[in-house]
mmCIF file of C-alpha atoms and ligand atoms in Angstrom:
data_model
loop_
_atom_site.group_PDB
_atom_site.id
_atom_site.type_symbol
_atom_site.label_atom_id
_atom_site.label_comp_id
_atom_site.label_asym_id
_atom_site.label_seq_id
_atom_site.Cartn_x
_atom_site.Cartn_y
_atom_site.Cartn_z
ATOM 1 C CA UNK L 1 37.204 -31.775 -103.226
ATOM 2 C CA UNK L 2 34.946 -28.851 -104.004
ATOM 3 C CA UNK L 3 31.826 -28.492 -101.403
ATOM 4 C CA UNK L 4 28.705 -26.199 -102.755
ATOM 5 C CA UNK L 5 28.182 -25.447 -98.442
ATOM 6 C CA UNK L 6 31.652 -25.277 -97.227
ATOM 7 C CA UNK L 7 34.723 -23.464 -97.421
ATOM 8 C CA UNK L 8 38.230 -25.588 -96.227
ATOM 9 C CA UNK L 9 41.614 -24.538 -95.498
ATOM 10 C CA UNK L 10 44.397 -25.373 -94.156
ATOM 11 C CA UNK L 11 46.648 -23.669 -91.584
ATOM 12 C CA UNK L 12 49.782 -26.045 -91.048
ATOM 13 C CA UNK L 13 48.166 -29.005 -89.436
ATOM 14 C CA UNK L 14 44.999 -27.105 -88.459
ATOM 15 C CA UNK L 15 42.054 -28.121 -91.173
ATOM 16 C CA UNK L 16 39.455 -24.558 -90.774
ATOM 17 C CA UNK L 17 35.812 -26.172 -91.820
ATOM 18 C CA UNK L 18 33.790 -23.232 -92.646
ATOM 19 C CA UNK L 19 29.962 -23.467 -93.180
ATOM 20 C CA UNK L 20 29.324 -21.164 -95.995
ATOM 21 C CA UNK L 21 25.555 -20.135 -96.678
ATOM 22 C CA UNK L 22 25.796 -16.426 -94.761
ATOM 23 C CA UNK L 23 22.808 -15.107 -96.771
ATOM 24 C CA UNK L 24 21.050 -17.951 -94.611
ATOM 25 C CA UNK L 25 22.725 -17.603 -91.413
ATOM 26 C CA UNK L 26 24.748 -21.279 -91.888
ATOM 27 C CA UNK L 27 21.430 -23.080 -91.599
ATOM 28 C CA UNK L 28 22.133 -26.374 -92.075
ATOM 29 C CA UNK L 29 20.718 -28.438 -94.942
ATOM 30 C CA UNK L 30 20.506 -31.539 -96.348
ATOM 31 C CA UNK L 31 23.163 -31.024 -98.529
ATOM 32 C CA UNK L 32 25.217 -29.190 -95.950
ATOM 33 C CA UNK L 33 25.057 -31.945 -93.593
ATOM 34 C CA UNK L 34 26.416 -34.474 -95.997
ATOM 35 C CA UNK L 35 28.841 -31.876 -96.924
ATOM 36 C CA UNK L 36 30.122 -31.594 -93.305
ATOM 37 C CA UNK L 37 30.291 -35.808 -92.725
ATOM 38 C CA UNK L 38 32.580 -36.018 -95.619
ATOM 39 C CA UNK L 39 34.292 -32.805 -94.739
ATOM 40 C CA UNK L 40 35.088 -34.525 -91.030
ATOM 41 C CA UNK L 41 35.897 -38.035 -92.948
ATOM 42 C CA UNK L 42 38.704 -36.309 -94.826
ATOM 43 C CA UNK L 43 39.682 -34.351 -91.811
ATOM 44 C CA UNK L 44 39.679 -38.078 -90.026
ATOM 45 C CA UNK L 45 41.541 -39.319 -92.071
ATOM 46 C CA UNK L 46 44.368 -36.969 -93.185
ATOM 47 C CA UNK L 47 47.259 -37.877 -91.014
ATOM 48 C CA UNK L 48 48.391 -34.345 -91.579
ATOM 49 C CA UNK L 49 45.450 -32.475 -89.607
ATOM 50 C CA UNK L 50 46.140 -32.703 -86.150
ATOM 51 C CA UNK L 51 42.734 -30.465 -85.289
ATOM 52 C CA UNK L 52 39.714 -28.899 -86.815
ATOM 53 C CA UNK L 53 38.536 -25.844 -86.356
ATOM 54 C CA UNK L 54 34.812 -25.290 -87.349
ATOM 55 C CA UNK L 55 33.028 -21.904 -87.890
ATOM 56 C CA UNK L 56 30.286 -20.176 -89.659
ATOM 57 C CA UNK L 57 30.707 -17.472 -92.413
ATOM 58 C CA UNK L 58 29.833 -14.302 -91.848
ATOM 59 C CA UNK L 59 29.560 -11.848 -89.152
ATOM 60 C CA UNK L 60 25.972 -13.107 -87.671
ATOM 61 C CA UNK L 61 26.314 -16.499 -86.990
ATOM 62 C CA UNK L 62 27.959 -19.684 -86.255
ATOM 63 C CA UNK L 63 24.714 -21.666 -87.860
ATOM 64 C CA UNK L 64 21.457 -20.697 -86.913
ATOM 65 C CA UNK L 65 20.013 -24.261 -87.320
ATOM 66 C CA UNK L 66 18.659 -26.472 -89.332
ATOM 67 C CA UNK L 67 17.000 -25.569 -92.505
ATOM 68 C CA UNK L 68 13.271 -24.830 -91.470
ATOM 69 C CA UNK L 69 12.656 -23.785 -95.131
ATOM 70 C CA UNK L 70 13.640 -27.637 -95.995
ATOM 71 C CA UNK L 71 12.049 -29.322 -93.117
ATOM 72 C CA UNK L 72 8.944 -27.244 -93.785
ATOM 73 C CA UNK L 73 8.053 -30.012 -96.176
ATOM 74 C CA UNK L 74 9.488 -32.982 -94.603
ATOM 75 C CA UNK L 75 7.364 -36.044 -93.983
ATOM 76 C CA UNK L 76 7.479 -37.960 -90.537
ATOM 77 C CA UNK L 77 10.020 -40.691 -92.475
ATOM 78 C CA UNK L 78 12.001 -38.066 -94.153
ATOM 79 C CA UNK L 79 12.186 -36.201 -90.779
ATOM 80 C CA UNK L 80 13.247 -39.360 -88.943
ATOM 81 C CA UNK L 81 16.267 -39.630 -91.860
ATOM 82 C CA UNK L 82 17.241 -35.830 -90.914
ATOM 83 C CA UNK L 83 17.674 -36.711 -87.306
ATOM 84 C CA UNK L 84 19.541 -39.870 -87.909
ATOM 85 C CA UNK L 85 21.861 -38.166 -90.699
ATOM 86 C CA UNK L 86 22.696 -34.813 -87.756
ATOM 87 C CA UNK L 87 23.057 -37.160 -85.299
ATOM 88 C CA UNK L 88 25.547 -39.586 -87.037
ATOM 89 C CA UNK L 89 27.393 -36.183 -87.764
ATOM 90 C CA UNK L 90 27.349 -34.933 -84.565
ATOM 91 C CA UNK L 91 28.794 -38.301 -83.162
ATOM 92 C CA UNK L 92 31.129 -38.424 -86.215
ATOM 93 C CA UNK L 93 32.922 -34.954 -84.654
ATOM 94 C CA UNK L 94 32.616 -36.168 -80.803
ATOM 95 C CA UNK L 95 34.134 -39.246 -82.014
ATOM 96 C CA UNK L 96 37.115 -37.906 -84.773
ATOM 97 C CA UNK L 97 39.988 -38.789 -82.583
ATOM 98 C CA UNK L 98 40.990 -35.308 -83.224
ATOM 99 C CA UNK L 99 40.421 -32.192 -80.789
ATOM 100 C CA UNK L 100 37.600 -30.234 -82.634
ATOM 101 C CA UNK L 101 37.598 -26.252 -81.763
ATOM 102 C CA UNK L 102 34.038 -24.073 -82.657
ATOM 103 C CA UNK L 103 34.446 -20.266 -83.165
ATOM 104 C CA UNK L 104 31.124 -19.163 -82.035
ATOM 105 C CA UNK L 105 30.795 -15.470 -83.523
ATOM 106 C CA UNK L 106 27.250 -14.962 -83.389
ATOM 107 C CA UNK L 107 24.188 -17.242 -83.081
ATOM 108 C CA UNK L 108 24.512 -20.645 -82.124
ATOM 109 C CA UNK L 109 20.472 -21.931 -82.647
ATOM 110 C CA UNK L 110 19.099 -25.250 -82.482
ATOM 111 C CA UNK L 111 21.104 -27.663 -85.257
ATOM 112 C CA UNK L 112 23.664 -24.968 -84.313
ATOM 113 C CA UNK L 113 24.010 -25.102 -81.017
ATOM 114 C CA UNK L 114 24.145 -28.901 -81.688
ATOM 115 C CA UNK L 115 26.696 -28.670 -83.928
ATOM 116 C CA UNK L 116 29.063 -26.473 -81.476
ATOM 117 C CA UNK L 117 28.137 -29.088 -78.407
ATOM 118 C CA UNK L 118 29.278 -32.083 -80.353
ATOM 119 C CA UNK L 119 32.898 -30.202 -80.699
ATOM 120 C CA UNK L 120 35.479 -30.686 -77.867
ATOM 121 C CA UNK L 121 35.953 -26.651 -77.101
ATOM 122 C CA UNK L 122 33.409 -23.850 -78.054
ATOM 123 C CA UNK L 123 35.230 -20.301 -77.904
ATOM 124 C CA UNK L 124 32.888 -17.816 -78.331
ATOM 125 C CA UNK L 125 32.715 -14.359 -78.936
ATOM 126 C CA UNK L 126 31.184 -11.986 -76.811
ATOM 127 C CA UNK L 127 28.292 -11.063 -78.970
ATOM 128 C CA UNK L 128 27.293 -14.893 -79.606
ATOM 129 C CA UNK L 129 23.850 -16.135 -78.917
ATOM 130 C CA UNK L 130 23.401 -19.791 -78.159
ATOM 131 C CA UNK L 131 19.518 -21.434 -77.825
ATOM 132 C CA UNK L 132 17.203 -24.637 -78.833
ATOM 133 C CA UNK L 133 14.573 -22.694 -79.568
ATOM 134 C CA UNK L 134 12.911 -26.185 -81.780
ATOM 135 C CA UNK L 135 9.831 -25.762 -79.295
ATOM 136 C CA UNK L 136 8.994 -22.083 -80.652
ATOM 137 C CA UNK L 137 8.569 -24.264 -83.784
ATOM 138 C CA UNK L 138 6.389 -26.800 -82.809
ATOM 139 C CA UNK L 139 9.640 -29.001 -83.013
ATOM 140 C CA UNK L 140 12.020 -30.337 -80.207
ATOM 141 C CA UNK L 141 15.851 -30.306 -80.856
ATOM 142 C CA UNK L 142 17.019 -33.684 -83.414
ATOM 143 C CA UNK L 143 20.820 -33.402 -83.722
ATOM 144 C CA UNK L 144 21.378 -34.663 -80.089
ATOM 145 C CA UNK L 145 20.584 -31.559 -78.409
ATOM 146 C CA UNK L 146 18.284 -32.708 -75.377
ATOM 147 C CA UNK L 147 20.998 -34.723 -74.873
ATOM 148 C CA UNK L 148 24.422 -33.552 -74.822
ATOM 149 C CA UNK L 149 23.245 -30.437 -73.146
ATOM 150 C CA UNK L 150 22.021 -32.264 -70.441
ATOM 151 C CA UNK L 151 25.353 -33.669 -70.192
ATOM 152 C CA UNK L 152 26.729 -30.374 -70.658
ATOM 153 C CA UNK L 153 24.771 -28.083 -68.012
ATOM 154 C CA UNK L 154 22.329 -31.032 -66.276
ATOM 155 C CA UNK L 155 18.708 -31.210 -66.295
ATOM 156 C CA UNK L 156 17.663 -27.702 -65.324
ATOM 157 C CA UNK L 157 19.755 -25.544 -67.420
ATOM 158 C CA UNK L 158 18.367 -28.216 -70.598
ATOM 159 C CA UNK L 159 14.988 -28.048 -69.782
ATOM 160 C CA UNK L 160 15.164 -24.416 -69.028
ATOM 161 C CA UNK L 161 16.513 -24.009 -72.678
ATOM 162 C CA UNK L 162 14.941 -26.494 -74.565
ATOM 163 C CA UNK L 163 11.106 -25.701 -72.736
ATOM 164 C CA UNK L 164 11.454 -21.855 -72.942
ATOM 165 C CA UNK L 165 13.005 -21.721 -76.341
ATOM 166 C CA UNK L 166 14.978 -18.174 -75.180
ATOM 167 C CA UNK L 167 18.434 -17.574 -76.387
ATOM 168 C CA UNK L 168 21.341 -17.190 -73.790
ATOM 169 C CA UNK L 169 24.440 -14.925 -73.651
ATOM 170 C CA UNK L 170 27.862 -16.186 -74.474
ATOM 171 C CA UNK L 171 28.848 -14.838 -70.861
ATOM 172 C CA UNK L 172 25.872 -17.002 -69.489
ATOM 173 C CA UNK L 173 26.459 -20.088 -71.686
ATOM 174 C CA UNK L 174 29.973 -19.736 -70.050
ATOM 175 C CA UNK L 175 28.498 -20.140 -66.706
ATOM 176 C CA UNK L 176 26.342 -22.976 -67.546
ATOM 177 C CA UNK L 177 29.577 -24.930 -68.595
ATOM 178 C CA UNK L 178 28.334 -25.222 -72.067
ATOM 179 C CA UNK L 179 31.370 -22.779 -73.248
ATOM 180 C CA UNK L 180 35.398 -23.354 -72.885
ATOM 181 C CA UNK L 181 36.210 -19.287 -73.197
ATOM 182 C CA UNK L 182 34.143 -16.302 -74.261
ATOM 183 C CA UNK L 183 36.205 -13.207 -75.231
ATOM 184 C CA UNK L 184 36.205 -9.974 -77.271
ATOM 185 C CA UNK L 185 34.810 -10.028 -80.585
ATOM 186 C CA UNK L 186 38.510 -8.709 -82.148
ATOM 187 C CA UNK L 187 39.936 -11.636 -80.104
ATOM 188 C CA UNK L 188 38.005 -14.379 -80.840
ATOM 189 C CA UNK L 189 40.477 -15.605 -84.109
ATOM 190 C CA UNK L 190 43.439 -14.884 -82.202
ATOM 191 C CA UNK L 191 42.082 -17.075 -79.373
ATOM 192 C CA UNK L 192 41.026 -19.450 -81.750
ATOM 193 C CA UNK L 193 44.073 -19.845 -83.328
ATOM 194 C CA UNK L 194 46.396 -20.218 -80.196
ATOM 195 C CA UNK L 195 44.558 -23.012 -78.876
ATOM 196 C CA UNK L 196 44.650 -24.473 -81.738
ATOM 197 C CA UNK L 197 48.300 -24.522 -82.760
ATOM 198 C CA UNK L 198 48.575 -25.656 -78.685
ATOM 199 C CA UNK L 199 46.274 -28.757 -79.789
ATOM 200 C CA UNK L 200 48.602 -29.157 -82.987
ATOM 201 C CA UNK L 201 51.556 -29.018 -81.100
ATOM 202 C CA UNK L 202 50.142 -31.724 -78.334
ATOM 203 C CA UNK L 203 51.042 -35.648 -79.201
ATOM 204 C CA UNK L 204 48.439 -36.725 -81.412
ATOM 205 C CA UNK L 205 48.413 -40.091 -80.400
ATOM 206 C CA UNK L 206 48.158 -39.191 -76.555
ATOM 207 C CA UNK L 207 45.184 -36.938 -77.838
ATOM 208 C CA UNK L 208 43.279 -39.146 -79.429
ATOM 209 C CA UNK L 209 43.137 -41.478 -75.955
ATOM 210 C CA UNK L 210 42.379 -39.016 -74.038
ATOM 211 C CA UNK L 211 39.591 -37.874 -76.184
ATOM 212 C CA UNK L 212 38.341 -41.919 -75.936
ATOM 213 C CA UNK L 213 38.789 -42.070 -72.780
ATOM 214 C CA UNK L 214 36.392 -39.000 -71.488
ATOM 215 C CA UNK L 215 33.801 -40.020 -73.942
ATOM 216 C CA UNK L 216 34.013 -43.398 -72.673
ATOM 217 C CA UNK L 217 34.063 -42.940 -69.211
ATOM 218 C CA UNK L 218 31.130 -40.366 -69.673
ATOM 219 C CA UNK L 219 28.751 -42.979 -70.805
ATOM 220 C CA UNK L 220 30.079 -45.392 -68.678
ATOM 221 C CA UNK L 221 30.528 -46.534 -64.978
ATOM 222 C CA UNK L 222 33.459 -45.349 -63.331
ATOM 223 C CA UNK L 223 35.083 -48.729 -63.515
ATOM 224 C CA UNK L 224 34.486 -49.373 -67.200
ATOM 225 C CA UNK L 225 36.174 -45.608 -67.741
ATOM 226 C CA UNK L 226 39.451 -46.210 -65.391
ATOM 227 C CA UNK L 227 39.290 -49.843 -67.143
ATOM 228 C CA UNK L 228 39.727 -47.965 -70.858
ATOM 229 C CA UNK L 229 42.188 -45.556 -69.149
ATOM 230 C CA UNK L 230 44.509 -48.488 -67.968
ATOM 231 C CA UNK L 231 44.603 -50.011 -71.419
ATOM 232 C CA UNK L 232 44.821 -46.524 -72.937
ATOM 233 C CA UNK L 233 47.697 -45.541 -70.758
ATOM 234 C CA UNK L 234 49.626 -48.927 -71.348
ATOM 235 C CA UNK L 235 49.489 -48.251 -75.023
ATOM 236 C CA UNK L 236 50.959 -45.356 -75.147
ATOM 237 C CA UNK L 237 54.232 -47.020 -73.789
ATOM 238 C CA UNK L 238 54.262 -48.586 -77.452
ATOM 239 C CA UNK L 239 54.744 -45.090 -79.331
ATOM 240 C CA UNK L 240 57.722 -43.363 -80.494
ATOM 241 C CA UNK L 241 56.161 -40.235 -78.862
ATOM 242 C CA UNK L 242 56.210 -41.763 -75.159
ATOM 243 C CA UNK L 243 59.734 -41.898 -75.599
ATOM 244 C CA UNK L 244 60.514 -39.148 -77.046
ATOM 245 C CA UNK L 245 58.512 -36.805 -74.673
ATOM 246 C CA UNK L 246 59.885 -38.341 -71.284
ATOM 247 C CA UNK L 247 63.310 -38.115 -73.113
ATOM 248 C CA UNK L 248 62.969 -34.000 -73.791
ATOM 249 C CA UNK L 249 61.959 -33.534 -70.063
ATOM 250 C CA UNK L 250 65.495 -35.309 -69.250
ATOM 251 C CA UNK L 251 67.170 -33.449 -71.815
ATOM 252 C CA UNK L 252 65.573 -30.132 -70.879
ATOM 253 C CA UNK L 253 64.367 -29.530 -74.333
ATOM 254 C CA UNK L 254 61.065 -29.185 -76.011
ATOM 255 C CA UNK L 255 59.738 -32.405 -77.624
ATOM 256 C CA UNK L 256 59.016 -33.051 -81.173
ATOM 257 C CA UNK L 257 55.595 -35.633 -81.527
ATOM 258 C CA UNK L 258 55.400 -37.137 -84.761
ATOM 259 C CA UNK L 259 52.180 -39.198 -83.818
ATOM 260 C CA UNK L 260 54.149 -42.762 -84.151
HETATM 261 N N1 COA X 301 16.636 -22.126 -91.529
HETATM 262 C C1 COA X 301 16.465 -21.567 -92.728
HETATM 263 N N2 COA X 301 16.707 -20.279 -92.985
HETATM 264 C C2 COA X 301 17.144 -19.513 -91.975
HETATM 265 C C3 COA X 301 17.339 -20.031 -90.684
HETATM 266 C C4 COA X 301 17.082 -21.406 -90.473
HETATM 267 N N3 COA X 301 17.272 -21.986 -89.290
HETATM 268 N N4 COA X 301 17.762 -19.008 -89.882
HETATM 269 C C5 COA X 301 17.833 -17.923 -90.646
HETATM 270 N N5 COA X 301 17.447 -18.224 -91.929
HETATM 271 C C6 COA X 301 17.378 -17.323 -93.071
HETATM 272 C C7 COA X 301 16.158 -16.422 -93.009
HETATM 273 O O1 COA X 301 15.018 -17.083 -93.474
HETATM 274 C C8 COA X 301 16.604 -15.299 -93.913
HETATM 275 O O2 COA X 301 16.479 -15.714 -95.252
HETATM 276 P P1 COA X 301 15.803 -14.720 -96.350
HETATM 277 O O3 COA X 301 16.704 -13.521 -96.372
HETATM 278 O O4 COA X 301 15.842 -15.519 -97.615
HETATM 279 O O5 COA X 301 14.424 -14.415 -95.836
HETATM 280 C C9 COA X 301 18.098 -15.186 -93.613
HETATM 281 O O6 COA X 301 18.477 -16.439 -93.065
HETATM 282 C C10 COA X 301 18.429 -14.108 -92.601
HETATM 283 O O7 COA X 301 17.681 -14.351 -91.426
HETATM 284 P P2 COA X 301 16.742 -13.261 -90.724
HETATM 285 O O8 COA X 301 15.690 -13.980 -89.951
HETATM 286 O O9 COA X 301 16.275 -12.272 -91.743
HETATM 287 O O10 COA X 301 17.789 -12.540 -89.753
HETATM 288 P P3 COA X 301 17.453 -11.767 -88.406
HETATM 289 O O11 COA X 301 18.730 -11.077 -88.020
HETATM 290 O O12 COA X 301 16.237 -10.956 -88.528
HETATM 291 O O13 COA X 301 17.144 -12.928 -87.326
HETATM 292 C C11 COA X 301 17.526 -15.022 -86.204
HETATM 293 C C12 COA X 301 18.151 -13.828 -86.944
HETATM 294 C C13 COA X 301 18.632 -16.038 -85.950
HETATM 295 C C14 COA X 301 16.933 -14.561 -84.856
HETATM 296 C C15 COA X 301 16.393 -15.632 -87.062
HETATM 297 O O14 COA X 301 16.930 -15.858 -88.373
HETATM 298 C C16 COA X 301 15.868 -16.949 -86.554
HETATM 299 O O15 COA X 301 15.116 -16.974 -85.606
HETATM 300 N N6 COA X 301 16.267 -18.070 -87.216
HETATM 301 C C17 COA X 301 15.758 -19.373 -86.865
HETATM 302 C C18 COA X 301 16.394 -19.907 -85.610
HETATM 303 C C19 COA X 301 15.816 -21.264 -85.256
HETATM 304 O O16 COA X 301 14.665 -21.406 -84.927
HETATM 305 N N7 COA X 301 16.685 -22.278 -85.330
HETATM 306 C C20 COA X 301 16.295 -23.636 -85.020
HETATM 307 C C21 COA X 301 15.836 -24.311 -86.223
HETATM 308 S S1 COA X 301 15.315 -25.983 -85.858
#
């Protein structure tokens, strides 16, 4: 499928989502939005990507946000429509079943920033910026941002953010919790890439559950989460790769997961 906004390709069973609009920093647009949900559908849905990697294009940034040329215009409904589409995306990625991986190069902003929280790990590069600066706008974040950054980093690293509108370090992102890694610029792909050939690698169907599970029991009470965790961990006693992992520890040989 050819996307005006995106750039995919495949590295064995890694699927490499690239937003593609460098002359705007990645901003994210209607179009590009819809371009990214169908994007993660196909990614969802191709039994052959195990994870996704998603970056920006370019040297200066991941995305730098929504599209405030676009939402200059918007109306109160059509704003309200460009909420609901970013969030439904960003719950879309949290919820693929699939470990998601951002490379974080340079700014993360707003929609941005959004877009890197609603992936599983952000590795980011020394030189990357991460912010919600909506507020400097007149606007407050829309893609989920006031919340899964206060799930991220609490309540006083989010309001701090969100209420001062200043961009943050990689280095101090790190230390908020809201990045996995943060390393050289000339190491970022090579980073990128080993973690995720160690995702592809991993049993996909143990993946997925575990994936459920932590986004379950992080909305949940405790007992609802060890409740899914029970079930999830029965089920895996069904699959060919249960077996054939325990087996390759007995047999002192690496195991072979063919997601069955
Ligand atoms: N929406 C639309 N266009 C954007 C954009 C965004 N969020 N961020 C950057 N762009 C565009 C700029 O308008 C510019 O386009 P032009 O060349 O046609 O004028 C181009 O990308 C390059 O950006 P520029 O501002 O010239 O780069 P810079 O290096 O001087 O500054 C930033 C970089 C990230 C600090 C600055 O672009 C910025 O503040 N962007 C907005 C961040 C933001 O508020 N995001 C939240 C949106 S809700």
């Amino acid at each position: 499928m050819a996307y005006r906004n995106l750039e995919i390709t495949n590295r064995g069973a890694v699927n490499v989502i690239t937003v593609n609009r460098p002359d705007k920093l990645n901003a994210l647009n209607r179009e590009t939005l819809n371009e990214l949900g169908m994007a993660f559908t196909q990614a969802a849905y191709d039994d052959a990507v195990r994870v996704v990697v998603l970056a920006g294009a370019g040297e200066k940034a991941f995305v730098a946000g929504a599209d405030i040329a676009e939402m200059h215009g918007y109306t109160a409904t059509q704003a309200q429509g460009f909420s609901r589409a970013g969030q439904q995306l960003m719950t879309s990625i949290e919820r693929l079943g699939k470990p998601v991986i951002a490379r974080v190069q340079g700014f993360a902003l707003g929609g941005g920033m959004e877009l890197a929280m609603a992936c599983h790990f952000r590795i980011a590069s020394e030189k990357a910026k991460f912010g919600q600066p909506e507020i400097n706008l007149g606007l407050i974040p829309g893609f989920g941002g006031t919340q899964r950054l206060l799930r991220l980093a609490g309540r006083g690293a989010t309001l701090e953010l969100c209420l001062t509108g200043t961009p943050i370090t990689a280095q101090r992102a790190y230390e908020l919790g809201i990045v996995t890694r943060v390393v050289a610029p000339e190491a970022l792909d090579e980073t990128v890439n080993a973690l995720a050939d160690q995702l592809a690698a991993a049993a996909p169907l143990a993946a997925r559950r575990i994936l459920d599970a932590v986004l379950e029991g992080g909305e949940n009470a405790i007992d609802q989460g060890l409740a899914f965790e029970t079930q999830a961990f029965a089920l895996s006693f069904s699959t060919d790769d249960m077996r054939e992992g325990t087996t390759a520890f007995l047999e002192k040989r690496k195991a072979v997961f063919h997601g069955i």
